[in-house]
PDB file of C-alpha atoms in Angstrom:
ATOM      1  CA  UNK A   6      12.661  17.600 -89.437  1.00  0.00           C
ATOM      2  CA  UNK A   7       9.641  16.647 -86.979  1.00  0.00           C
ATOM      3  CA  UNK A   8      12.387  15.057 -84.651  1.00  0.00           C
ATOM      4  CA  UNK A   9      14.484  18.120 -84.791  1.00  0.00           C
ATOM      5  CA  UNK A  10      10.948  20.018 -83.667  1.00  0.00           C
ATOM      6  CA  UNK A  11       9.855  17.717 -80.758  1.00  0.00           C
ATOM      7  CA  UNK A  12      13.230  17.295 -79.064  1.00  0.00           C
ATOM      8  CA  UNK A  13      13.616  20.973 -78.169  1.00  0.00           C
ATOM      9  CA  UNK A  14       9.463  21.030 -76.970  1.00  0.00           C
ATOM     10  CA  UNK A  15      10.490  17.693 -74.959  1.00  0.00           C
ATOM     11  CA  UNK A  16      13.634  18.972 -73.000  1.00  0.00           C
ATOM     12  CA  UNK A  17      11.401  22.254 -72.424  1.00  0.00           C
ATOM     13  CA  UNK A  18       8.852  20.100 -70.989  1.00  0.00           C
ATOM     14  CA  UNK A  19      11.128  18.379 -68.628  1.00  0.00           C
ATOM     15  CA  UNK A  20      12.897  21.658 -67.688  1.00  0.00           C
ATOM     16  CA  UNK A  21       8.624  22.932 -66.950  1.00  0.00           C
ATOM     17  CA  UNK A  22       8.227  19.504 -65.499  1.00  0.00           C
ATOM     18  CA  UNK A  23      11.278  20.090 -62.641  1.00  0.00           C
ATOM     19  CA  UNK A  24      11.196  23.957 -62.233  1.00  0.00           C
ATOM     20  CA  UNK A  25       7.035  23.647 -61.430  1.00  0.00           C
ATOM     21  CA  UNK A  26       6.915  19.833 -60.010  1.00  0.00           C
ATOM     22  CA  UNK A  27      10.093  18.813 -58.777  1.00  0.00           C
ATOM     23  CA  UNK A  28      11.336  21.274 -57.640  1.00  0.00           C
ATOM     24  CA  UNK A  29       8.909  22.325 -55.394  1.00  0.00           C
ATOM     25  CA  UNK A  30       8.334  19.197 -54.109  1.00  0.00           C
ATOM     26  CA  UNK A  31      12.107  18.433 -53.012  1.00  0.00           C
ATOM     27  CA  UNK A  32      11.805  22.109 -51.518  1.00  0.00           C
ATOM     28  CA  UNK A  33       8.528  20.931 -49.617  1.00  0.00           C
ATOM     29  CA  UNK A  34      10.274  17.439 -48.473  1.00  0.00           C
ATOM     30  CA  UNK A  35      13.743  19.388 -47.363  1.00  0.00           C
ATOM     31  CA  UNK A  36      11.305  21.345 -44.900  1.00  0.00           C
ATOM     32  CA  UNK A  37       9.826  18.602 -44.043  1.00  0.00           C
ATOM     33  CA  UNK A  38      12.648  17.235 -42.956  1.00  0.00           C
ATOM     34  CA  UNK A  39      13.724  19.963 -40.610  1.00  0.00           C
ATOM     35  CA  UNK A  40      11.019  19.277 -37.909  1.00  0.00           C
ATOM     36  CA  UNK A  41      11.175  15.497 -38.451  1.00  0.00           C
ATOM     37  CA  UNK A  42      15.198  15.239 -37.772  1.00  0.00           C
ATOM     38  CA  UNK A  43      14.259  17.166 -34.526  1.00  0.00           C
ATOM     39  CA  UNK A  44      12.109  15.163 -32.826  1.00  0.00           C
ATOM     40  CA  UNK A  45      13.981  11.844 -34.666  1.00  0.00           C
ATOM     41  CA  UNK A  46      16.747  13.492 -32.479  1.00  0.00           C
ATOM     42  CA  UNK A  47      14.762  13.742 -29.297  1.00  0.00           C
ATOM     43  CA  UNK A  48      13.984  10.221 -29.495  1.00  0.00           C
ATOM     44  CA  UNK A  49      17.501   9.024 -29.935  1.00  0.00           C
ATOM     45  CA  UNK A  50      18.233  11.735 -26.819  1.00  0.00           C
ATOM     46  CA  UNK A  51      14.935   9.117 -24.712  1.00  0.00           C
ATOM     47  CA  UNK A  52      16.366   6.557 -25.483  1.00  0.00           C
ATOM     48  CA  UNK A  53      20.009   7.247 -25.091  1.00  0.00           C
ATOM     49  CA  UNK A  54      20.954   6.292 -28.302  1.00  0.00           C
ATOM     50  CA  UNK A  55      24.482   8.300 -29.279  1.00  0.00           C
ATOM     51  CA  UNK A  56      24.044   7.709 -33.040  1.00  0.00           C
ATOM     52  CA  UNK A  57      20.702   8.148 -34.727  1.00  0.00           C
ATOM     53  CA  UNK A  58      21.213   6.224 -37.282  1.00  0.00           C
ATOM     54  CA  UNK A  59      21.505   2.790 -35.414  1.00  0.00           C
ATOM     55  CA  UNK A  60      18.948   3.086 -33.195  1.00  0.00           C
ATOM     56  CA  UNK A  61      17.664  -0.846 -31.819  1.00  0.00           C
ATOM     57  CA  UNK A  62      14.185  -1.276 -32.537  1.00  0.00           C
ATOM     58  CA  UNK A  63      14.499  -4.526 -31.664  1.00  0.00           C
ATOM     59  CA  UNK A  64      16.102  -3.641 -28.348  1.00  0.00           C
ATOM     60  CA  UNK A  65      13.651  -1.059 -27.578  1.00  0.00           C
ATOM     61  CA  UNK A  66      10.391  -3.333 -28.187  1.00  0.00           C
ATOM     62  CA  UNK A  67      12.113  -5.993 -25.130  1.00  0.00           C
ATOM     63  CA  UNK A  68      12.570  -3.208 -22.934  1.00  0.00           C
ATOM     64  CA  UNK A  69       8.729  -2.366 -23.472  1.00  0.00           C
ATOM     65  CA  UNK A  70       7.801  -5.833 -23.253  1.00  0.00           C
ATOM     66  CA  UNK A  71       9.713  -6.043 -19.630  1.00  0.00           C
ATOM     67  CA  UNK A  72       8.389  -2.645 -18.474  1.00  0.00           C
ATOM     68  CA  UNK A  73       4.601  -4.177 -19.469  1.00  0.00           C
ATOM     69  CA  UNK A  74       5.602  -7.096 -17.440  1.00  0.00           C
ATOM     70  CA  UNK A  75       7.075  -4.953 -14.214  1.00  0.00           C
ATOM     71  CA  UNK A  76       3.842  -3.381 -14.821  1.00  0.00           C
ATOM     72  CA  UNK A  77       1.657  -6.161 -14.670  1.00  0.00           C
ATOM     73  CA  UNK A  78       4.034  -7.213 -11.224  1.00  0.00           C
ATOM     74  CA  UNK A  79       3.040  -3.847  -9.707  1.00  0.00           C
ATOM     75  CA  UNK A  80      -0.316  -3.928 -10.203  1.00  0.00           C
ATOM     76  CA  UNK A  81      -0.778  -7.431  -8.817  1.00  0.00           C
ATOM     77  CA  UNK A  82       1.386  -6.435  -5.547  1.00  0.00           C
ATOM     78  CA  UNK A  83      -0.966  -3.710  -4.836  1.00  0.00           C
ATOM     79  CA  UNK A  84      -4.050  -6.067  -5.545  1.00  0.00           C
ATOM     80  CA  UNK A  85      -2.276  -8.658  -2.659  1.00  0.00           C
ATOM     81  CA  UNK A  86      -1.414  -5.381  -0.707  1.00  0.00           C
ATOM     82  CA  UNK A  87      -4.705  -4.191  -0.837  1.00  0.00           C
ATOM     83  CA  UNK A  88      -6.390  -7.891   0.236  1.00  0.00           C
ATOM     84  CA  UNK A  89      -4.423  -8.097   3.531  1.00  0.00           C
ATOM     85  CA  UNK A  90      -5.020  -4.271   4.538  1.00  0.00           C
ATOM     86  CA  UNK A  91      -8.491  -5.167   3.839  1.00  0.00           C
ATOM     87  CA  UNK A  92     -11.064  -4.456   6.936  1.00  0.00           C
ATOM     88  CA  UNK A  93     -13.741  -6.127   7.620  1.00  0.00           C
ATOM     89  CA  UNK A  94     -17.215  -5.817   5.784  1.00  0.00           C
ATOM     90  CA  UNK A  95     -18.889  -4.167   9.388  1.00  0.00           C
ATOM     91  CA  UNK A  96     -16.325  -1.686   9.978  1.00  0.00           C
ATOM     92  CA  UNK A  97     -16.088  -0.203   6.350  1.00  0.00           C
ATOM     93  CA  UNK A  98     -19.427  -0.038   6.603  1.00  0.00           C
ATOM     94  CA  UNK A  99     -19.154   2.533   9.677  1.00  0.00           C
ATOM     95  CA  UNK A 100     -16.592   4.015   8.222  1.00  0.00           C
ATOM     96  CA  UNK A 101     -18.827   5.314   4.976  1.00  0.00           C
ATOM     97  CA  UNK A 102     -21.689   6.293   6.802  1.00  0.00           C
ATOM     98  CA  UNK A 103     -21.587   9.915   9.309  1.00  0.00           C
ATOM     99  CA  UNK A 104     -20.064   9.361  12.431  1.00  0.00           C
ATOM    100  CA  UNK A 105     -22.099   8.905  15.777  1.00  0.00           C
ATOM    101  CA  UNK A 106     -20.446   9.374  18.568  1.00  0.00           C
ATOM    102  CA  UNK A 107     -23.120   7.415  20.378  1.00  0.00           C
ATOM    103  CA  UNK A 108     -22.624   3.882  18.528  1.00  0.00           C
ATOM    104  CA  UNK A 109     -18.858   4.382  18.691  1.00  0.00           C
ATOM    105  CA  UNK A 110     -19.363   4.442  22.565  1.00  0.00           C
ATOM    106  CA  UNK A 111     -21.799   1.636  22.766  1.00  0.00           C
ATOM    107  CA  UNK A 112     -19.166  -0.278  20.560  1.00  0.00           C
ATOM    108  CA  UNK A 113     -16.301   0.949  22.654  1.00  0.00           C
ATOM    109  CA  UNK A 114     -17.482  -0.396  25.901  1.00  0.00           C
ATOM    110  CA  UNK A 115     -18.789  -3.519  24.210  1.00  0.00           C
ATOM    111  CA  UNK A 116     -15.286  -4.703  23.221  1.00  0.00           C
ATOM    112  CA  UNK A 117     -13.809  -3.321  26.474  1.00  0.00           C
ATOM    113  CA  UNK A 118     -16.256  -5.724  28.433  1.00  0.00           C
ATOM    114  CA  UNK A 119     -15.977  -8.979  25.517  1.00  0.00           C
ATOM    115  CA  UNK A 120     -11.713  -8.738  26.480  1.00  0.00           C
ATOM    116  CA  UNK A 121     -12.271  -7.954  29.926  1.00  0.00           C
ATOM    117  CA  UNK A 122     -14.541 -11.414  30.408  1.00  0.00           C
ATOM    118  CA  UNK A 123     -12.115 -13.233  27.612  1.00  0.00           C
ATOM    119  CA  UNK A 124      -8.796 -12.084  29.575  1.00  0.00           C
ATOM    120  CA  UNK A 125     -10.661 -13.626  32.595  1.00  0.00           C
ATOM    121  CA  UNK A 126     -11.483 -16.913  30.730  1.00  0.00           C
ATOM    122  CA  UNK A 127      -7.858 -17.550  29.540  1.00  0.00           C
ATOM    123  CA  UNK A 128      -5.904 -16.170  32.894  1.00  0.00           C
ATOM    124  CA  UNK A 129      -4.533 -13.420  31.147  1.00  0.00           C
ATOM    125  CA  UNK A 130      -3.925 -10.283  33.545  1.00  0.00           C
ATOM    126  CA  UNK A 131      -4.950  -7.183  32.134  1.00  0.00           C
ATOM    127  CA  UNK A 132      -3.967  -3.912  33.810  1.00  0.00           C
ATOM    128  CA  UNK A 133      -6.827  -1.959  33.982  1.00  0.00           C
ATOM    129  CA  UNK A 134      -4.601   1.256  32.231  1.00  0.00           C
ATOM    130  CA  UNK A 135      -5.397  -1.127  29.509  1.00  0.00           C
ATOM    131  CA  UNK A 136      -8.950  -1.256  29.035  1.00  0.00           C
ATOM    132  CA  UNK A 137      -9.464   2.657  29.500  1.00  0.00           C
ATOM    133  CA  UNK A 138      -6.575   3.613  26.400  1.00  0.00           C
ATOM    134  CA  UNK A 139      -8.753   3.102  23.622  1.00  0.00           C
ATOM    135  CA  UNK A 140      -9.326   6.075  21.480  1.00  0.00           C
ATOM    136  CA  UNK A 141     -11.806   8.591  22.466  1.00  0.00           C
ATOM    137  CA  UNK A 142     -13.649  10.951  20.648  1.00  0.00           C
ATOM    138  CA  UNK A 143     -12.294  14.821  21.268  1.00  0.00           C
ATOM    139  CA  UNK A 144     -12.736  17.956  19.842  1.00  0.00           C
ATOM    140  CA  UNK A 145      -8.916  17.484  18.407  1.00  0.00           C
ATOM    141  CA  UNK A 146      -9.927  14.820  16.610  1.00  0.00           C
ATOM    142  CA  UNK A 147     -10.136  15.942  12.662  1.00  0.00           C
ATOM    143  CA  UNK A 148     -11.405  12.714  10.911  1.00  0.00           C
ATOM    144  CA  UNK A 149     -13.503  10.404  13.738  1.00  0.00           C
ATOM    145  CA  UNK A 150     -14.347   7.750  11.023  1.00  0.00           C
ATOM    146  CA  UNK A 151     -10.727   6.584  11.491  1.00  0.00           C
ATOM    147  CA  UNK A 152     -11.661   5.884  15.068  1.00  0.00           C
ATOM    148  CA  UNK A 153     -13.951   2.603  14.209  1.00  0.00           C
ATOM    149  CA  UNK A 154     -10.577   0.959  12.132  1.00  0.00           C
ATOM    150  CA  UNK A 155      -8.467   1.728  15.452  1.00  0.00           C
ATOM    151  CA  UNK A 156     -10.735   0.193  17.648  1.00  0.00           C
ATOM    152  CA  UNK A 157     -10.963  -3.087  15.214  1.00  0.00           C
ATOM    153  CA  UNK A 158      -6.826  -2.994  15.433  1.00  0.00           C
ATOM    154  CA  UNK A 159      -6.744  -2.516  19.095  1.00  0.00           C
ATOM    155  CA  UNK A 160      -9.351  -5.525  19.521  1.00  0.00           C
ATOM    156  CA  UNK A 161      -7.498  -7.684  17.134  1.00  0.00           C
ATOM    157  CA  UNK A 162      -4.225  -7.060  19.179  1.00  0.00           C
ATOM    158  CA  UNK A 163      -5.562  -7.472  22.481  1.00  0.00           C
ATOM    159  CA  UNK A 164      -7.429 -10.947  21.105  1.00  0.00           C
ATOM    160  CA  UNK A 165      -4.473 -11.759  20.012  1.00  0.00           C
ATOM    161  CA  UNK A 166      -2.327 -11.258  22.693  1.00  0.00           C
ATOM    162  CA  UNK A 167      -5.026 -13.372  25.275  1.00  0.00           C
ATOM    163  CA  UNK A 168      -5.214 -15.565  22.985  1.00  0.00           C
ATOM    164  CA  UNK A 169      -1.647 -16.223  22.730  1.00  0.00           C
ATOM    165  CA  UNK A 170      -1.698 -16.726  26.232  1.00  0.00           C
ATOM    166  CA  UNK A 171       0.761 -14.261  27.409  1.00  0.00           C
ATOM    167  CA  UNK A 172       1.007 -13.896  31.270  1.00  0.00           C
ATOM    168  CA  UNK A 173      -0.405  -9.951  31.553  1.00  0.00           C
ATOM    169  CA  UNK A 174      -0.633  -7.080  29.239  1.00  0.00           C
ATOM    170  CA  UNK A 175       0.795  -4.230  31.074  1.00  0.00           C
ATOM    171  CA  UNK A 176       0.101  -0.644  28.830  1.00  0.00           C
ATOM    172  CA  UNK A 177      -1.598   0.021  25.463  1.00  0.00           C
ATOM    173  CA  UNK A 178      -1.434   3.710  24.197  1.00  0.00           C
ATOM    174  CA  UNK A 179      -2.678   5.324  21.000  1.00  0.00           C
ATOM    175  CA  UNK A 180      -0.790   8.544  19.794  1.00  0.00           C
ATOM    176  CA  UNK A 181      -3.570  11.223  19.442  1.00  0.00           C
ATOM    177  CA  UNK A 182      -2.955  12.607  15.938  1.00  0.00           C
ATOM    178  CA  UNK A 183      -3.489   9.498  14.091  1.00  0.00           C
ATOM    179  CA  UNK A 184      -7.129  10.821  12.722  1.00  0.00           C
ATOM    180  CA  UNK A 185      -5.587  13.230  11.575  1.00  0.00           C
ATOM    181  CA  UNK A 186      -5.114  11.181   8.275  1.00  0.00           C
ATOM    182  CA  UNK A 187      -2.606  10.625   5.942  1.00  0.00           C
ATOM    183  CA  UNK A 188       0.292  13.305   5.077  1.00  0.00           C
ATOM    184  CA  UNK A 189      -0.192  13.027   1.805  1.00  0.00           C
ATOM    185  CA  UNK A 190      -3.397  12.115  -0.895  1.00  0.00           C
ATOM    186  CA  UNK A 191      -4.212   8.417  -2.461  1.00  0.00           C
ATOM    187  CA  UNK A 192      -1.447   7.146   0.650  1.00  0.00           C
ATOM    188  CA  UNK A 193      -2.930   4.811   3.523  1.00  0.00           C
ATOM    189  CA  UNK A 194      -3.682   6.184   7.148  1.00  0.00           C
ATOM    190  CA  UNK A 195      -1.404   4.565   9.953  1.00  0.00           C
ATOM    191  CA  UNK A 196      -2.848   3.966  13.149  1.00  0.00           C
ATOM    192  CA  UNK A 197       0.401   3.175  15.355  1.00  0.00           C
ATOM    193  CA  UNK A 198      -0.429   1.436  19.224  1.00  0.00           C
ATOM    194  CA  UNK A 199       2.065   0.300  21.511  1.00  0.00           C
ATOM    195  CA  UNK A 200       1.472  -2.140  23.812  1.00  0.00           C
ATOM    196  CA  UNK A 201       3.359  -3.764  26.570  1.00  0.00           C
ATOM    197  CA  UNK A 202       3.354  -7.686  27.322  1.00  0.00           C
ATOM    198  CA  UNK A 203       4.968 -10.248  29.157  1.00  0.00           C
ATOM    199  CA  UNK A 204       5.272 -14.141  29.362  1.00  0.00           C
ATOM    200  CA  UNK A 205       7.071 -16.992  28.405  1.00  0.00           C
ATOM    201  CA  UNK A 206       9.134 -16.529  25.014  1.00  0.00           C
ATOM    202  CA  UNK A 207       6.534 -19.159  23.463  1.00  0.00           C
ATOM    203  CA  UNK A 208       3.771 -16.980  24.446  1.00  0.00           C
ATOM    204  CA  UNK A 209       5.129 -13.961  22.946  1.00  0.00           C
ATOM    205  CA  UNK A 210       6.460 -15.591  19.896  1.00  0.00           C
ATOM    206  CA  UNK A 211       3.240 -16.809  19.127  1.00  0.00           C
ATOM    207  CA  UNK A 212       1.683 -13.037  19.538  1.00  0.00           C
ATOM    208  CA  UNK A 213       4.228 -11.534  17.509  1.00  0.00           C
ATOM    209  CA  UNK A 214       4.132 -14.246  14.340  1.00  0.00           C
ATOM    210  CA  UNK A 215       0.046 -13.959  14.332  1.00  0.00           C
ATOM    211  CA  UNK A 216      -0.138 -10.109  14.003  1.00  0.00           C
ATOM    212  CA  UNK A 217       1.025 -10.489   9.876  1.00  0.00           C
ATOM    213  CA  UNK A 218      -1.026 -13.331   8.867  1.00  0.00           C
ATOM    214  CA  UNK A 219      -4.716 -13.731   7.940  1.00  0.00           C
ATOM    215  CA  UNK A 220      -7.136 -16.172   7.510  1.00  0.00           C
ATOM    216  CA  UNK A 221      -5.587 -19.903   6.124  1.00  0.00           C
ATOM    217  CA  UNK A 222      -1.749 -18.734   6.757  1.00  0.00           C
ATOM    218  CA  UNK A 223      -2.890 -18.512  11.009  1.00  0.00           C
ATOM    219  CA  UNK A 224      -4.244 -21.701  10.075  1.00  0.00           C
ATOM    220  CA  UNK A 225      -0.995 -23.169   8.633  1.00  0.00           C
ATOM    221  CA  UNK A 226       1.128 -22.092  11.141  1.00  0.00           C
ATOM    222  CA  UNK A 227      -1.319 -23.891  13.843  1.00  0.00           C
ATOM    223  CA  UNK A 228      -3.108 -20.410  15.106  1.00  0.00           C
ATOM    224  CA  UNK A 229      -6.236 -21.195  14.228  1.00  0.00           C
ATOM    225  CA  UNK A 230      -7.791 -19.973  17.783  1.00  0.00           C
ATOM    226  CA  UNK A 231      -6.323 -16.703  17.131  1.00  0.00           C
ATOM    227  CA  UNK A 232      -8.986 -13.961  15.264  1.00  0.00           C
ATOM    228  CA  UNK A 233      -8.301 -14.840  11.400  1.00  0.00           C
ATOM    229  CA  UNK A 234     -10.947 -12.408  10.058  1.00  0.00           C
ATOM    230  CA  UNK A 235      -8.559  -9.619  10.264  1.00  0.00           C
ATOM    231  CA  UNK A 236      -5.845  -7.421   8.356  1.00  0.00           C
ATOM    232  CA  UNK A 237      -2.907  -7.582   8.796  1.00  0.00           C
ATOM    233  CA  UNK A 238      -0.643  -5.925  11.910  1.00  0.00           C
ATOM    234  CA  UNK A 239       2.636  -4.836  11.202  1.00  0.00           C
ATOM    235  CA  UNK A 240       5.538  -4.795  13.406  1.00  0.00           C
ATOM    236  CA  UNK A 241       7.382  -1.446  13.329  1.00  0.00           C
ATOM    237  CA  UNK A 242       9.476  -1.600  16.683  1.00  0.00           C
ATOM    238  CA  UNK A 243      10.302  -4.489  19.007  1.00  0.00           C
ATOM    239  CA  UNK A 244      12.317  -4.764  22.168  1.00  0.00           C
ATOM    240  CA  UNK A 245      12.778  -7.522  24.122  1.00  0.00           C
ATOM    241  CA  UNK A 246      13.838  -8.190  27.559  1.00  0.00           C
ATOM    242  CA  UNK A 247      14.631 -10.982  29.913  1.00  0.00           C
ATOM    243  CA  UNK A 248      12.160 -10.285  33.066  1.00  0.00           C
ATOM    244  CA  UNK A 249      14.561 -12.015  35.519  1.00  0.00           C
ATOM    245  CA  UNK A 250      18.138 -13.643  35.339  1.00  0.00           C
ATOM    246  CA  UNK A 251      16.960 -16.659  36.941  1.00  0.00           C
ATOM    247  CA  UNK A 252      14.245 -17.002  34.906  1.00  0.00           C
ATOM    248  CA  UNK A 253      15.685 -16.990  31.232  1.00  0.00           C
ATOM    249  CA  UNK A 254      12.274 -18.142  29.436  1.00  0.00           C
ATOM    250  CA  UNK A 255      10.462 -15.195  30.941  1.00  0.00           C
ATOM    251  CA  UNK A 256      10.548 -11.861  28.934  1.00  0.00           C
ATOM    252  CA  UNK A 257       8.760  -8.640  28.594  1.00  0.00           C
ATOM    253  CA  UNK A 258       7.965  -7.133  25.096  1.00  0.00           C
ATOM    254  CA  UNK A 259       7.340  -3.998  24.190  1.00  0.00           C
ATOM    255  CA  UNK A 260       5.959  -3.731  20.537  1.00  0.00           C
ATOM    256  CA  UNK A 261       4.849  -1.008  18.283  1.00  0.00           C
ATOM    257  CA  UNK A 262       1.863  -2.035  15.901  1.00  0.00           C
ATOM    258  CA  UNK A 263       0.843  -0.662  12.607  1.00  0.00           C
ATOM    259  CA  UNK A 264      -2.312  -0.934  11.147  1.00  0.00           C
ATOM    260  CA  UNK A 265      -2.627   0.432   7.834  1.00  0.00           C
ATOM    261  CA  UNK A 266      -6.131   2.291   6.087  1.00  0.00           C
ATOM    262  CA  UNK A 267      -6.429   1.967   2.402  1.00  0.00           C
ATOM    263  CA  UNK A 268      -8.255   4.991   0.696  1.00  0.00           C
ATOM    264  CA  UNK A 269     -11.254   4.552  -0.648  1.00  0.00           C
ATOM    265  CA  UNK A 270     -10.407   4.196  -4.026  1.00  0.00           C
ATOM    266  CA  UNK A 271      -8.178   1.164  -2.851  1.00  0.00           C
ATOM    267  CA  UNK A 272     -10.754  -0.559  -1.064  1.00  0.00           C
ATOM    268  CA  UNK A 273     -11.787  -3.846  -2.500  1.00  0.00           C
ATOM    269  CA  UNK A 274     -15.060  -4.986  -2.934  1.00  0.00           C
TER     270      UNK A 274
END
């Protein structure tokens, strides 16, 4: 008789038990559901899966562990990139304190005289157009601190060309709007001079392969006389031509250099 009394009070508990507990609970995990199929869709969607179900794990942890590692490649590219655009310590100095015009000018004609006297020393002719196309400060010009990296490129490149031993250097021109900076934020300046040479095809050789390199590569490839505390030139444009028929070793070059100004938040230390 008990049994006959507890079984209905049990089956009415479960039936409590499922309509209060269960019940809500599968409603509250169905809705739960809904937003979590959305986004388990979206993720399939990234990651181009076509079935959701079958979705590589496995596959998708190698992909992140070669993404980390193009990552890492990146990253130490831009550290080498930023080590050979690097200036020297003196003019990124300049080029963090206010511009005077006055030191600028007392620099500008103490480099002009330095290559006049070295171009004299090595029997390198120099037109005298030459000497007098280095930038100038003007009212057009709309961020002068890029004027001390120009002159340290121009110097490098005339160095380098004496150096080299090339017969004369016939024109050097700087296009005006170069201070105007770069076109776009966190991207380099370019400071773009074209200069004019001539000489034997050694000579000229030897000017063009020592713009790239710095410090112990000039010294590996046996330019060790050539300036080696310098960034690195890049060749944009080269044309060269035979100055004579009879004289097939002697050529005229006409080059169009690069230099390249890191912003300051890539500037090493």
């Amino acid at each position: 008789m008990r049994r006959r009394t507890l079984l209905p009070l049990a089956v009415l508990a479960l039936a409590a038990y499922f309509v209060f507990v269960l019940a809500p609970l599968s409603r509250r995990s169905a809705a739960l559901d809904a937003p979590l199929e959305k986004e388990w869709q979206a993720l399939a969607s990234r990651l181009g899966a076509t079935n959701t179900a079958t979705i590589d794990f496995q596959g998708i942890t190698n992909r992140l562990a070669q993404n980390r590692q193009t990552l890492d490649a990146l990253r130490e590219a831009r550290r080498l990139t930023a080590e050979r655009l690097k200036l020297p310590e003196e003019v990124r100095m300049r080029m963090n304190f206010p511009f005077q015009l006055v030191d600028y000018e007392n620099e500008r004609s103490r480099q002009v005289e330095e290559l006049r006297q070295l171009a004299r020393q090595r029997k390198v002719n120099l037109d005298p157009a030459v000497l007098t196309a280095f930038p100038e400060h003007t009212t057009d010009v709309r961020r002068p601190s890029l004027l001390w990296p120009a002159l340290e490129f121009i110097r490098i490149l005339l160095t380098s060309a004496i150096e080299s031993q090339v017969a004369a250097v016939h024109s050097l021109s700087v296009p005006p709007g170069f201070t105007d900076g770069p076109t776009a934020p966190g991207m380099p300046a370019e400071i773009p001079i074209q200069v004019e040479v001539s000489g034997s095809m050694d000579q000229v050789a030897r000017l063009i392969q020592s713009l790239p390199l710095r410090h112990d590569e000039l010294e590996a490839a046996g330019l060790a006389s050539l300036p080696t505390n310098k960034p690195a030139l890049f060749i944009d444009r080269l044309v060269i031509r035979k100055q004579s028929p009879d004289k097939l070793d002697d050529v005229r070059a006409s080059l169009r250099i690069v230099g390249f100004v890191l912003p300051p938040q890539e500037v090493l230390p």
